[in-house]
mmCIF file of C-alpha atoms and ligand atoms in Angstrom:
data_model
loop_
_atom_site.group_PDB
_atom_site.id
_atom_site.type_symbol
_atom_site.label_atom_id
_atom_site.label_comp_id
_atom_site.label_asym_id
_atom_site.label_seq_id
_atom_site.Cartn_x
_atom_site.Cartn_y
_atom_site.Cartn_z
ATOM 1 C CA MET A 12 51.365 7.087 -32.109
ATOM 2 C CA ILE A 13 47.665 7.098 -33.383
ATOM 3 C CA GLU A 14 47.063 3.278 -32.466
ATOM 4 C CA LYS A 15 48.349 4.623 -28.835
ATOM 5 C CA GLU A 16 45.539 7.166 -28.410
ATOM 6 C CA THR A 17 42.825 5.020 -29.566
ATOM 7 C CA THR A 18 43.704 2.285 -27.332
ATOM 8 C CA SER A 19 44.449 4.285 -24.476
ATOM 9 C CA THR A 20 41.683 3.907 -21.478
ATOM 10 C CA PHE A 21 41.649 7.614 -21.022
ATOM 11 C CA ASN A 22 40.466 10.575 -23.200
ATOM 12 C CA LYS A 23 43.453 12.382 -23.627
ATOM 13 C CA SER A 24 41.553 15.565 -23.814
ATOM 14 C CA THR A 25 39.474 15.502 -20.839
ATOM 15 C CA GLY A 26 41.652 13.037 -18.706
ATOM 16 C CA LEU A 27 38.323 10.945 -18.419
ATOM 17 C CA PRO A 28 37.816 7.372 -18.803
ATOM 18 C CA ARG A 29 36.570 5.827 -21.673
ATOM 19 C CA LYS A 30 33.124 3.967 -21.315
ATOM 20 C CA ARG A 31 33.998 1.537 -24.168
ATOM 21 C CA PHE A 32 36.919 -0.138 -22.052
ATOM 22 C CA TYR A 33 34.316 -0.667 -19.062
ATOM 23 C CA ARG A 34 31.630 -2.311 -21.000
ATOM 24 C CA ALA A 35 29.745 -4.830 -19.291
ATOM 25 C CA ARG A 36 26.889 -7.305 -19.652
ATOM 26 C CA ALA A 37 23.561 -5.148 -19.593
ATOM 27 C CA HIS A 38 22.110 -7.233 -16.773
ATOM 28 C CA SER A 39 23.267 -8.933 -13.338
ATOM 29 C CA ASN A 40 21.188 -11.207 -11.430
ATOM 30 C CA PRO A 41 20.648 -9.286 -7.869
ATOM 31 C CA LEU A 42 19.615 -12.442 -6.250
ATOM 32 C CA SER A 43 22.696 -14.626 -6.994
ATOM 33 C CA ASP A 44 25.734 -14.247 -4.575
ATOM 34 C CA SER A 45 28.819 -12.117 -5.619
ATOM 35 C CA HIS A 46 31.831 -12.036 -4.335
ATOM 36 C CA PHE A 47 33.122 -8.512 -3.209
ATOM 37 C CA PRO A 48 33.617 -7.308 0.356
ATOM 38 C CA VAL A 49 31.327 -5.822 2.481
ATOM 39 C CA PRO A 50 31.454 -4.197 5.726
ATOM 40 C CA LEU A 51 30.056 -5.968 8.795
ATOM 41 C CA SER A 52 28.192 -2.916 9.786
ATOM 42 C CA PRO A 53 28.436 1.122 9.037
ATOM 43 C CA SER A 54 30.669 1.824 11.410
ATOM 44 C CA GLN A 55 33.454 -0.379 9.610
ATOM 45 C CA PHE A 56 32.931 1.681 6.484
ATOM 46 C CA ASP A 57 36.123 3.056 5.701
ATOM 47 C CA TYR A 58 35.079 6.577 4.879
ATOM 48 C CA SER A 59 39.300 7.410 4.412
ATOM 49 C CA LEU A 60 39.427 5.217 1.562
ATOM 50 C CA HIS A 61 36.290 6.660 -0.450
ATOM 51 C CA TYR A 62 36.902 10.438 0.875
ATOM 52 C CA PRO A 63 40.681 10.627 1.331
ATOM 53 C CA GLN A 64 40.946 14.520 1.594
ATOM 54 C CA LEU A 65 37.844 14.805 4.082
ATOM 55 C CA PHE A 66 38.898 11.985 6.399
ATOM 56 C CA PRO A 67 42.387 11.649 6.512
ATOM 57 C CA VAL A 68 42.775 9.352 8.963
ATOM 58 C CA PRO A 69 41.255 5.632 8.895
ATOM 59 C CA SER A 70 38.264 5.232 11.287
ATOM 60 C CA ASP A 71 38.061 9.037 12.585
ATOM 61 C CA ASP A 72 35.132 8.614 14.857
ATOM 62 C CA ASP A 73 35.183 12.106 15.820
ATOM 63 C CA ASN A 74 34.541 13.642 12.348
ATOM 64 C CA PRO A 75 30.747 13.722 12.253
ATOM 65 C CA LYS A 76 30.223 13.743 8.512
ATOM 66 C CA ARG A 77 28.626 10.686 7.220
ATOM 67 C CA ILE A 78 27.283 9.865 3.680
ATOM 68 C CA GLN A 79 23.662 11.449 3.125
ATOM 69 C CA PHE A 80 23.027 10.488 -0.297
ATOM 70 C CA ALA A 81 22.978 7.065 -1.844
ATOM 71 C CA ASP A 82 22.702 6.696 -5.809
ATOM 72 C CA ILE A 83 21.093 3.221 -5.967
ATOM 73 C CA GLY A 84 22.485 1.222 -9.136
ATOM 74 C CA CYS A 85 24.524 4.600 -9.888
ATOM 75 C CA GLY A 86 25.308 2.978 -13.420
ATOM 76 C CA PHE A 87 28.184 5.345 -15.151
ATOM 77 C CA GLY A 88 27.930 8.061 -12.193
ATOM 78 C CA GLY A 89 26.540 10.983 -13.731
ATOM 79 C CA LEU A 90 24.265 11.984 -11.329
ATOM 80 C CA LEU A 91 26.681 11.829 -8.652
ATOM 81 C CA VAL A 92 29.391 13.912 -10.439
ATOM 82 C CA ALA A 93 26.561 16.614 -10.849
ATOM 83 C CA LEU A 94 25.409 16.488 -7.639
ATOM 84 C CA SER A 95 28.882 16.546 -5.938
ATOM 85 C CA THR A 96 29.002 20.540 -6.918
ATOM 86 C CA LEU A 97 25.283 21.325 -6.721
ATOM 87 C CA PHE A 98 25.988 19.640 -2.844
ATOM 88 C CA PRO A 99 29.961 20.417 -2.002
ATOM 89 C CA ASP A 100 28.879 19.911 1.438
ATOM 90 C CA LYS A 101 27.177 16.656 1.597
ATOM 91 C CA LEU A 102 28.821 13.043 1.209
ATOM 92 C CA MET A 103 27.218 10.939 -1.559
ATOM 93 C CA ILE A 104 27.847 7.463 -2.677
ATOM 94 C CA GLY A 105 26.944 5.203 -6.010
ATOM 95 C CA MET A 106 26.024 1.734 -5.474
ATOM 96 C CA GLU A 107 26.509 -0.481 -8.378
ATOM 97 C CA ILE A 108 26.571 -4.388 -8.522
ATOM 98 C CA ARG A 109 28.748 -4.637 -12.242
ATOM 99 C CA ASP A 110 32.571 -4.757 -11.562
ATOM 100 C CA LYS A 111 33.388 -2.931 -14.550
ATOM 101 C CA VAL A 112 30.898 -0.280 -14.401
ATOM 102 C CA THR A 113 32.059 0.323 -11.023
ATOM 103 C CA GLU A 114 36.020 0.452 -11.909
ATOM 104 C CA TYR A 115 34.791 2.982 -14.348
ATOM 105 C CA VAL A 116 32.894 5.483 -12.116
ATOM 106 C CA LYS A 117 36.186 4.775 -9.647
ATOM 107 C CA GLU A 118 38.534 6.074 -12.580
ATOM 108 C CA ARG A 119 36.055 9.047 -13.738
ATOM 109 C CA ILE A 120 36.263 10.161 -9.882
ATOM 110 C CA SER A 121 39.946 9.936 -9.536
ATOM 111 C CA ALA A 122 40.338 11.734 -12.996
ATOM 112 C CA LEU A 123 37.968 14.696 -12.119
ATOM 113 C CA ARG A 124 39.786 15.065 -8.595
ATOM 114 C CA THR A 125 43.033 15.254 -10.524
ATOM 115 C CA THR A 126 41.733 17.942 -12.751
ATOM 116 C CA ASN A 127 40.032 20.128 -10.417
ATOM 117 C CA PRO A 128 41.975 20.387 -7.848
ATOM 118 C CA GLY A 129 39.632 20.391 -4.216
ATOM 119 C CA GLN A 130 36.429 19.345 -5.895
ATOM 120 C CA TYR A 131 34.678 15.977 -6.127
ATOM 121 C CA GLN A 132 36.443 14.877 -2.830
ATOM 122 C CA ASN A 133 32.438 14.243 -1.711
ATOM 123 C CA ILE A 134 31.503 11.217 -4.127
ATOM 124 C CA SER A 135 32.648 7.666 -3.988
ATOM 125 C CA VAL A 136 31.558 4.275 -5.633
ATOM 126 C CA VAL A 137 31.253 0.715 -4.081
ATOM 127 C CA ARG A 138 30.653 -2.335 -5.735
ATOM 128 C CA THR A 139 27.502 -3.956 -3.853
ATOM 129 C CA ASN A 140 24.672 -5.441 -4.433
ATOM 130 C CA SER A 141 21.876 -2.588 -2.910
ATOM 131 C CA MET A 142 19.243 -5.430 -2.479
ATOM 132 C CA LYS A 143 21.212 -7.255 0.092
ATOM 133 C CA TYR A 144 23.613 -5.008 1.683
ATOM 134 C CA ILE A 145 22.096 -1.647 2.647
ATOM 135 C CA PRO A 146 22.002 -2.226 6.275
ATOM 136 C CA ASN A 147 25.978 -3.011 5.974
ATOM 137 C CA TYR A 148 26.440 0.949 4.846
ATOM 138 C CA PHE A 149 24.032 2.590 6.638
ATOM 139 C CA GLU A 150 22.496 2.916 10.221
ATOM 140 C CA LYS A 151 18.811 3.622 10.994
ATOM 141 C CA GLY A 152 17.996 7.500 9.492
ATOM 142 C CA HIS A 153 21.283 7.904 8.202
ATOM 143 C CA LEU A 154 20.284 9.093 4.384
ATOM 144 C CA THR A 155 18.687 12.327 3.658
ATOM 145 C CA LYS A 156 18.192 11.833 -0.245
ATOM 146 C CA MET A 157 18.269 8.112 -2.064
ATOM 147 C CA PHE A 158 17.856 7.398 -5.663
ATOM 148 C CA PHE A 159 16.513 4.540 -8.051
ATOM 149 C CA LEU A 160 17.339 6.135 -11.377
ATOM 150 C CA PHE A 161 16.283 4.114 -14.477
ATOM 151 C CA PRO A 162 16.173 0.723 -12.581
ATOM 152 C CA ASP A 163 16.260 -2.239 -14.724
ATOM 153 C CA PRO A 164 12.553 -3.270 -15.488
ATOM 154 C CA HIS A 165 12.245 -6.865 -14.693
ATOM 155 C CA PHE A 166 9.471 -7.281 -16.828
ATOM 156 C CA LYS A 167 8.292 -11.021 -16.318
ATOM 157 C CA GLU A 168 5.757 -10.854 -13.392
ATOM 158 C CA LYS A 169 8.133 -14.190 -11.627
ATOM 159 C CA ASN A 170 11.401 -11.654 -11.671
ATOM 160 C CA HIS A 171 9.186 -9.072 -10.130
ATOM 161 C CA ARG A 172 11.335 -9.821 -6.685
ATOM 162 C CA ARG A 173 14.213 -8.652 -8.409
ATOM 163 C CA ARG A 174 12.720 -4.924 -8.503
ATOM 164 C CA VAL A 175 14.768 -2.454 -6.392
ATOM 165 C CA ILE A 176 11.524 -1.041 -5.402
ATOM 166 C CA SER A 177 9.077 -3.564 -3.493
ATOM 167 C CA PRO A 178 6.767 -2.941 -0.388
ATOM 168 C CA HIS A 179 9.171 -5.148 1.946
ATOM 169 C CA LEU A 180 12.474 -3.235 0.198
ATOM 170 C CA LEU A 181 10.725 0.142 0.977
ATOM 171 C CA ASP A 182 10.543 -1.209 4.511
ATOM 172 C CA GLU A 183 14.604 -1.127 4.724
ATOM 173 C CA TYR A 184 14.877 2.236 2.792
ATOM 174 C CA ALA A 185 12.342 3.931 5.313
ATOM 175 C CA TYR A 186 14.808 2.437 7.944
ATOM 176 C CA THR A 187 17.545 3.699 6.185
ATOM 177 C CA LEU A 188 16.201 7.528 5.089
ATOM 178 C CA ALA A 189 15.937 10.458 7.901
ATOM 179 C CA VAL A 190 12.299 11.548 8.865
ATOM 180 C CA GLY A 191 11.831 14.509 5.778
ATOM 181 C CA GLY A 192 14.145 12.304 3.411
ATOM 182 C CA ILE A 193 13.447 12.093 -0.082
ATOM 183 C CA ILE A 194 13.253 8.986 -2.472
ATOM 184 C CA TYR A 195 13.526 9.982 -6.427
ATOM 185 C CA THR A 196 12.396 7.319 -8.697
ATOM 186 C CA ILE A 197 12.300 7.220 -12.096
ATOM 187 C CA THR A 198 11.947 5.269 -15.392
ATOM 188 C CA ASP A 199 10.936 5.099 -19.045
ATOM 189 C CA VAL A 200 9.077 1.814 -18.660
ATOM 190 C CA GLU A 201 5.726 3.202 -17.797
ATOM 191 C CA GLU A 202 4.699 -0.348 -16.091
ATOM 192 C CA LEU A 203 7.492 -0.025 -14.071
ATOM 193 C CA GLY A 204 6.798 3.467 -13.300
ATOM 194 C CA GLU A 205 3.262 2.436 -11.754
ATOM 195 C CA TRP A 206 4.470 -0.255 -9.871
ATOM 196 C CA MET A 207 6.925 1.917 -8.281
ATOM 197 C CA LYS A 208 4.303 5.062 -7.662
ATOM 198 C CA GLY A 209 2.088 2.055 -6.189
ATOM 199 C CA CYS A 210 4.518 0.728 -3.648
ATOM 200 C CA LEU A 211 5.588 4.302 -2.384
ATOM 201 C CA GLU A 212 1.474 5.502 -2.512
ATOM 202 C CA ASN A 213 0.784 2.300 -0.080
ATOM 203 C CA HIS A 214 3.564 2.403 2.062
ATOM 204 C CA PRO A 215 2.535 3.892 5.282
ATOM 205 C CA MET A 216 5.853 5.835 5.799
ATOM 206 C CA PHE A 217 6.250 7.682 2.623
ATOM 207 C CA GLU A 218 4.044 10.745 1.461
ATOM 208 C CA ALA A 219 4.675 12.333 -2.277
ATOM 209 C CA LEU A 220 5.712 15.330 -2.697
ATOM 210 C CA THR A 221 3.302 18.328 -4.229
ATOM 211 C CA GLU A 222 3.580 19.682 -7.909
ATOM 212 C CA GLU A 223 5.280 22.803 -6.083
ATOM 213 C CA GLU A 224 7.907 21.047 -4.085
ATOM 214 C CA LEU A 225 8.876 19.172 -7.196
ATOM 215 C CA GLU A 226 9.194 22.556 -9.365
ATOM 216 C CA ASN A 227 11.053 23.863 -6.864
ATOM 217 C CA ASP A 228 13.676 21.076 -5.837
ATOM 218 C CA PRO A 229 16.927 21.730 -8.193
ATOM 219 C CA VAL A 230 17.403 17.577 -8.167
ATOM 220 C CA VAL A 231 14.507 16.789 -9.821
ATOM 221 C CA LYS A 232 15.655 18.276 -12.832
ATOM 222 C CA LEU A 233 19.045 16.288 -12.789
ATOM 223 C CA LEU A 234 16.987 13.028 -12.617
ATOM 224 C CA ILE A 235 17.055 13.148 -16.842
ATOM 225 C CA SER A 236 19.907 15.730 -17.674
ATOM 226 C CA ALA A 237 22.281 14.300 -15.482
ATOM 227 C CA THR A 238 21.701 10.245 -15.871
ATOM 228 C CA GLU A 239 23.719 8.338 -18.733
ATOM 229 C CA GLU A 240 20.073 6.334 -19.206
ATOM 230 C CA GLY A 241 17.652 9.835 -18.671
ATOM 231 C CA GLN A 242 20.211 11.430 -21.646
ATOM 232 C CA LYS A 243 19.412 8.392 -23.632
ATOM 233 C CA VAL A 244 15.775 8.578 -23.034
ATOM 234 C CA ALA A 245 15.970 12.334 -24.041
ATOM 235 C CA ARG A 246 17.815 12.343 -27.197
ATOM 236 C CA ASN A 247 14.957 9.375 -28.697
ATOM 237 C CA GLY A 248 12.352 11.731 -27.251
ATOM 238 C CA GLY A 249 11.132 9.107 -24.938
ATOM 239 C CA GLN A 250 8.570 9.182 -21.884
ATOM 240 C CA THR A 251 9.292 9.367 -18.464
ATOM 241 C CA PHE A 252 7.669 8.571 -15.207
ATOM 242 C CA GLN A 253 8.770 9.956 -12.190
ATOM 243 C CA ALA A 254 7.757 9.294 -8.528
ATOM 244 C CA VAL A 255 9.206 11.331 -5.416
ATOM 245 C CA TYR A 256 8.260 10.645 -2.043
ATOM 246 C CA ARG A 257 9.404 11.567 1.218
ATOM 247 C CA ARG A 258 9.720 9.741 4.581
ATOM 248 C CA ILE A 259 7.448 10.536 7.283
ATOM 249 C CA ALA A 260 6.891 9.717 10.828
ATOM 250 C CA PRO A 261 4.615 7.108 11.463
ATOM 251 C CA SER A 262 1.336 8.286 12.735
ATOM 252 C CA LEU A 263 0.199 6.713 15.612
HETATM 253 C C1 LIG B 441 19.685 0.772 -16.099
HETATM 254 S S1 LIG B 441 20.855 1.094 -15.426
HETATM 255 C C2 LIG B 441 20.884 2.778 -14.785
HETATM 256 C C3 LIG B 441 22.178 3.696 -14.328
HETATM 257 C C4 LIG B 441 21.883 5.071 -13.868
HETATM 258 N N1 LIG B 441 21.086 5.371 -12.476
HETATM 259 C C5 LIG B 441 21.406 5.906 -14.756
HETATM 260 O O1 LIG B 441 20.283 6.431 -14.546
HETATM 261 O O2 LIG B 441 21.907 6.234 -15.806
HETATM 262 C C6 LIG B 441 20.744 0.770 -13.921
HETATM 263 C C7 LIG B 441 21.839 0.090 -12.857
HETATM 264 O O3 LIG B 441 21.423 -0.710 -11.266
HETATM 265 C C8 LIG B 441 22.530 -1.705 -11.706
HETATM 266 N N2 LIG B 441 22.033 -2.641 -10.671
HETATM 267 C C9 LIG B 441 20.808 -3.423 -11.009
HETATM 268 N N3 LIG B 441 20.367 -4.178 -9.885
HETATM 269 C C10 LIG B 441 21.704 -3.686 -9.013
HETATM 270 C C11 LIG B 441 21.525 -4.017 -7.292
HETATM 271 N N4 LIG B 441 20.678 -4.861 -6.985
HETATM 272 N N5 LIG B 441 22.714 -3.502 -6.568
HETATM 273 C C12 LIG B 441 23.358 -2.408 -6.920
HETATM 274 N N6 LIG B 441 23.291 -2.052 -8.500
HETATM 275 C C13 LIG B 441 22.312 -2.488 -9.162
HETATM 276 C C14 LIG B 441 22.759 -2.118 -12.644
HETATM 277 O O4 LIG B 441 24.418 -2.599 -12.956
HETATM 278 C C15 LIG B 441 22.781 -0.746 -13.930
HETATM 279 O O5 LIG B 441 24.142 -0.426 -13.598
#
């Protein structure tokens, strides 16, 4: 009996999946090709597979709801879970490259839906390489929030091209975000924090939120408290470096 309980992939009392059964290598190479399905274009993304209660019919073009928030490199999905109840009317997706971690998030959402009927219907996850496939998922001006929380630092200079924030990827994110949309970044690696802030500061389509706007945005507090990496840093008393920027219209 005891053996059965400890080898179950789900926690008996919470019904949630146990992380230790979904361990994966710490890093994936975002430049190498992986084999997972990718929609050919955003219109081919099947919302009914991800949000079945909200999209009972596949490819329902009459349903105006679209994904608005994307958590890039969502890891174990803590932010999505916290945002789900904070913004119950918004659809959100986590994008994660590691297969076991993606499986964990799927199981986590499924368990939350079962134990909280009617809730957590607005969040989902896809296994994908965000550095290559964001335009396959989102149209121009599609998103209102993008999250890049505790991304892999890729310390060596020759690996900076693997970073998820870079001048050329910001062009893509600016295309994907609606004007007024917000990009949230945070890290515990000072050099990466400076890099991300520098890239955003130098990009013509982004401007920093003011201190007052940061104070009033309830999402900013979640960057540390709701993410697994943020919680780890907080437990160890580490420092964090955030950069939160708004997509602006280009000046003519
Ligand atoms: C350090 S973890 C941070 C996880 C989460 N954001 C958090 O704060 O707890 C970085 C995550 O990004 C994922 N990742 C790295 N490169 C990626 C890519 N190109 N596309 C999608 N996910 C990626 C990694 O697999 C990992 O789970």
